[in-house]
XYZ file of C-alpha atoms in Angstrom:
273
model
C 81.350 76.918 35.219
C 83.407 78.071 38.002
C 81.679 77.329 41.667
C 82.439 78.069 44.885
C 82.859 74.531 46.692
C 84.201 75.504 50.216
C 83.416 78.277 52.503
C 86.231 78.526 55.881
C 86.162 80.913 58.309
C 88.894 81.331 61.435
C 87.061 83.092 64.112
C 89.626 83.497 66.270
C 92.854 83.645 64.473
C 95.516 80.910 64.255
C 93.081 78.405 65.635
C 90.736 75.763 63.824
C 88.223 77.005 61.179
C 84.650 75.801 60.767
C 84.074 74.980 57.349
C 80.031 76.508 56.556
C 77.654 76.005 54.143
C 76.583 79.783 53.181
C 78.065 82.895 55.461
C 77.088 86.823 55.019
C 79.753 88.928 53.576
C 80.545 91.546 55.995
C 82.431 95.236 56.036
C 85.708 93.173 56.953
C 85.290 90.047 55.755
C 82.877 86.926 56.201
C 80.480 87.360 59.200
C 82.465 86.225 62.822
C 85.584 86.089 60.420
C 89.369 86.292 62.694
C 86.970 88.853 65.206
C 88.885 87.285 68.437
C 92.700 87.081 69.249
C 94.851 85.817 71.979
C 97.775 88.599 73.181
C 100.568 87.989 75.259
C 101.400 90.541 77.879
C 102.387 93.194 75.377
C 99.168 93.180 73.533
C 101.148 91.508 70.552
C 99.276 88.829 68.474
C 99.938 85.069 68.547
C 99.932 82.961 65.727
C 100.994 79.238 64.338
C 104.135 80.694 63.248
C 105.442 80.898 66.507
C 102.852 78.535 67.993
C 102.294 76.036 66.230
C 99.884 74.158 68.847
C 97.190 76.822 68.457
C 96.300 74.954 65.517
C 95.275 72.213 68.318
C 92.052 74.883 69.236
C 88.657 73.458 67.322
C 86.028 76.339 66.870
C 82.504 75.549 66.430
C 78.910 77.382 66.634
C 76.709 76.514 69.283
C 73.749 77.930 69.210
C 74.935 81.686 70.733
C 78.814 80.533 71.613
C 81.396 80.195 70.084
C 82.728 76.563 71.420
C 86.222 75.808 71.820
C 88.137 72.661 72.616
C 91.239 71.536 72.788
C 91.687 68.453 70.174
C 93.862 66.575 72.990
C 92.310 66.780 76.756
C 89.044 67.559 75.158
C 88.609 70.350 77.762
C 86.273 73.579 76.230
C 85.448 76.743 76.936
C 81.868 78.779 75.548
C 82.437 81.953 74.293
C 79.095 84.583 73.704
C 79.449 85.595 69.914
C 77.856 88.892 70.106
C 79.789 90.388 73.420
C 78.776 93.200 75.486
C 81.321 95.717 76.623
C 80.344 98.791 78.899
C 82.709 102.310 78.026
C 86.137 101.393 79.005
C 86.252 97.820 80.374
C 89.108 95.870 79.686
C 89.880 98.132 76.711
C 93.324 97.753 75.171
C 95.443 98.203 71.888
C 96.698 95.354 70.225
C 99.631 94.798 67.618
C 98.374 92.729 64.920
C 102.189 92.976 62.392
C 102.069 97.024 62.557
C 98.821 97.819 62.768
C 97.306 99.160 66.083
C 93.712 97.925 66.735
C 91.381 98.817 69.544
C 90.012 95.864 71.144
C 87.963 94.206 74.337
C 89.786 91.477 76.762
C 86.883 89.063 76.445
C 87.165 87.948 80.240
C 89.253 87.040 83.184
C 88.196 83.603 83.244
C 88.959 83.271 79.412
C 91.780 84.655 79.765
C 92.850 82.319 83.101
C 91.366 78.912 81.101
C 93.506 79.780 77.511
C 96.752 80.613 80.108
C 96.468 77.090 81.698
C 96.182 75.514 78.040
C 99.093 77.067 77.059
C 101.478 77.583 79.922
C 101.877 81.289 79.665
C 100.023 84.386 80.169
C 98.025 85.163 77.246
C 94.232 87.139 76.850
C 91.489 86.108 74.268
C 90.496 89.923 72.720
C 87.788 90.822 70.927
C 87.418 93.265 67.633
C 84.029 95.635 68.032
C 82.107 96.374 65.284
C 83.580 100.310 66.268
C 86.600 98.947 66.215
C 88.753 100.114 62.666
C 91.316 98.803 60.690
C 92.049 100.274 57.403
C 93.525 98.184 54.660
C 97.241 99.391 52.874
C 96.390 102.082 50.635
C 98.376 100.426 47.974
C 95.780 97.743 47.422
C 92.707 99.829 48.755
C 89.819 100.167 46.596
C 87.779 103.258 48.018
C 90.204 103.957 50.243
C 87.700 102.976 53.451
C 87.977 99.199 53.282
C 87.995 97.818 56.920
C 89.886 94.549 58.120
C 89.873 92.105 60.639
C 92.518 90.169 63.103
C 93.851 88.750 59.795
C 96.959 89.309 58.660
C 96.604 91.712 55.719
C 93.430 91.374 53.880
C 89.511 90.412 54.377
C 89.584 87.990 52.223
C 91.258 84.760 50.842
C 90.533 82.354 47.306
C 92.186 79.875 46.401
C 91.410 77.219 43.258
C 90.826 73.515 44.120
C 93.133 72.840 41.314
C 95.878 74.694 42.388
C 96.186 72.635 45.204
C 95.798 69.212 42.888
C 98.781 70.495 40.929
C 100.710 71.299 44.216
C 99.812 67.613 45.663
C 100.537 66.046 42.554
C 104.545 67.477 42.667
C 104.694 66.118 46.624
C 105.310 62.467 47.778
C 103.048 63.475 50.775
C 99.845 65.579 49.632
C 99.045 68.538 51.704
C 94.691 69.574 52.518
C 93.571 72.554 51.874
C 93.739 73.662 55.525
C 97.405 74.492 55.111
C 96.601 77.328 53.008
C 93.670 78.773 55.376
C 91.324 80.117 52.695
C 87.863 81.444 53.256
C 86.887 80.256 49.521
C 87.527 77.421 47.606
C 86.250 76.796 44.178
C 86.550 74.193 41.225
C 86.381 73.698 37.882
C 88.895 76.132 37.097
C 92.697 75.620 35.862
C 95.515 75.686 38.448
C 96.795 79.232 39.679
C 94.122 80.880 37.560
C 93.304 83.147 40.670
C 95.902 84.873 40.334
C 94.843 87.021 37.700
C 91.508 88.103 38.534
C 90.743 91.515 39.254
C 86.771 91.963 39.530
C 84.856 88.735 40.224
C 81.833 87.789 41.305
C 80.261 84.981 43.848
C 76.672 84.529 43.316
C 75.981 88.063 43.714
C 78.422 89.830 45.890
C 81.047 91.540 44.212
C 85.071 90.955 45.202
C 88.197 92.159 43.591
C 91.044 90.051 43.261
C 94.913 92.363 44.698
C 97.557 90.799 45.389
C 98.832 87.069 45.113
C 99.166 85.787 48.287
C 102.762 85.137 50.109
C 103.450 81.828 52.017
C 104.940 81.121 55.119
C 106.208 78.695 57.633
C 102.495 78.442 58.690
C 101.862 76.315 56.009
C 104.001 73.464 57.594
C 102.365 73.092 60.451
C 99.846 69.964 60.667
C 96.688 71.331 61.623
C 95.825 67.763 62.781
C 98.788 67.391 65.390
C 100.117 71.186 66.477
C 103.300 70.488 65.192
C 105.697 71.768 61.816
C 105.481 68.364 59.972
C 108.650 69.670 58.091
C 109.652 71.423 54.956
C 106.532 70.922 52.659
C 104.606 72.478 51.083
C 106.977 76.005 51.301
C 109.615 73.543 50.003
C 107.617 72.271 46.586
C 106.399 75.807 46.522
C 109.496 77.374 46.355
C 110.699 75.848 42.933
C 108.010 76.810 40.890
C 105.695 79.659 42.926
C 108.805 82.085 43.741
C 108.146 85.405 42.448
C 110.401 88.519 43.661
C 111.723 86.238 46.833
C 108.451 85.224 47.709
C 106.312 81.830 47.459
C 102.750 82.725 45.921
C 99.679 80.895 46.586
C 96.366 81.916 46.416
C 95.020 85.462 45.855
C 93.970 88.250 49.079
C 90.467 89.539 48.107
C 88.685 92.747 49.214
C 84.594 92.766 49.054
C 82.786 95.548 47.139
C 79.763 94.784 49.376
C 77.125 93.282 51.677
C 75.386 90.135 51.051
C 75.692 86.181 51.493
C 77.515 83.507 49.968
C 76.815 79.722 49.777
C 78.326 76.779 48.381
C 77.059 76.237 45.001
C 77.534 79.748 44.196
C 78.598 80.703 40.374
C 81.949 82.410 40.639
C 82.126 84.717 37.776
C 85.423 86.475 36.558
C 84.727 89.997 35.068
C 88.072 91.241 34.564
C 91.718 90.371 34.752
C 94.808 92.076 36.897
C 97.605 93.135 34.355
């Protein structure tokens, strides 16, 4: 029996995840899910690839905050999780790739404590619930799938044994962090993700889209901030390269509400051609 082992989410994208043991499946992903960004001055998202010391942001819940710390002067900052914005304040657009998404500049004095961290003027944004973000209509379902800060889709799955076959090909094994999923499972054989079209975990309905293409990101040690070097992309490359680019795991779009928990049955339906 397939089963759902790990359950990730990033709530504010590019930074540490907090691993859960159940989470509600929302509209655009799981609940709190990649819902806050930082900008720089043009409204244009940050991420590891160009910054790789984000990674050095833990998240965690605390109580109604969203609590983060830097891993290396231990400084934090409390976040609310359900923000409260009045009409127009602090409303901007922001450039997540090409996408153009209407969001909330959390506060000045988030935005002043993540600019000292860093050393250059960035805000901390927030996505609304009114807020809209329509997948590619390639790989859209119903055609009025909704998204979050992440890069392309909702979701992300990847097989436990697809990264023991990976590991097993490296001289230095990799965790799963590299990869940034948002499900894990076992008991299943290595890349066999990759062709799932409808699925099932516990009782919430996915479908499986599009493999998933790698990038530098998955160098960077989310322990130290830094690119740690070639690997995994490297290994990757000589046996994952399809069309020019390095597969690994599959993007996932819900077909519904509900909750998922670790234990959960995952249960393959149907197959991608």
């Amino acid at each position: 029996m397939l089963q759902l082992s790990e359950i990730w989410i990033y709530p504010v994208k590019s930074f540490g995840g907090i691993q859960l043991q159940k989470s509600k499946v929302t509209d655009r992903g799981l609940e709190l899910d990649r819902r806050w960004l930082l900008v720089d001055d043009d409204g244009r998202f940050l991420s590891q690839r160009e910054y790789p010391k984000l990674a050095l942001f833990n998240t965690e819940i605390v109580v109604d905050f969203l609590r983060i710390t830097h891993r290396f002067n231990l400084e934090s900052i409390d976040i609310p999780l359900r923000p409260v914005f009045l009409g127009s304040q602090s409303k901007i657009t922001v450039t997540v790739w090409d996408d153009l998404i209407d969001a909330f500049e959390v506060s000045a004095t988030i935005t002043d404590w993540f600019t000292k961290q860093l050393g250059f003027s960035v805000r901390l944004v927030y996505m609304p619930e009114e807020s809209e973000r329509k997948l590619d209509p390639k790989y859209a379902i119903t055609g009025v799938e909704n998204n979050s800060f992440s890069d392309a889709y909702p979701f992300l799955i990847i097989g436990q044994a697809s990264l023991d076959d990976l590991n097993s090909r490296m001289k230095n094994p990799v965790p799963m962090n590299r990869f940034r999923p948002n499900f894990v499972f076992t008991n299943g054989d290595a890349f066999e993700e990759d062709t799932w079209r409808d699925f099932r975990i516990g009782d919430v309905s996915f479908v499986g889209v599009k493999p998933c293409d790698r990038c530098v990101m998955t160098t960077v040690d989310q322990e130290k901030g830094i690119i740690s070097g070639k690997d995994p992309l490297k290994t990757l490359a000589k046996y994952r390269n399809f069309g020019n680019k390095v597969l690994f795991g599959q993007n996932v779009i819900g077909l519904g509400l509900g909750n998922v928990s670790v234990g959960d049955e995952v249960s393959v339906l149907s197959f991608n051609k």
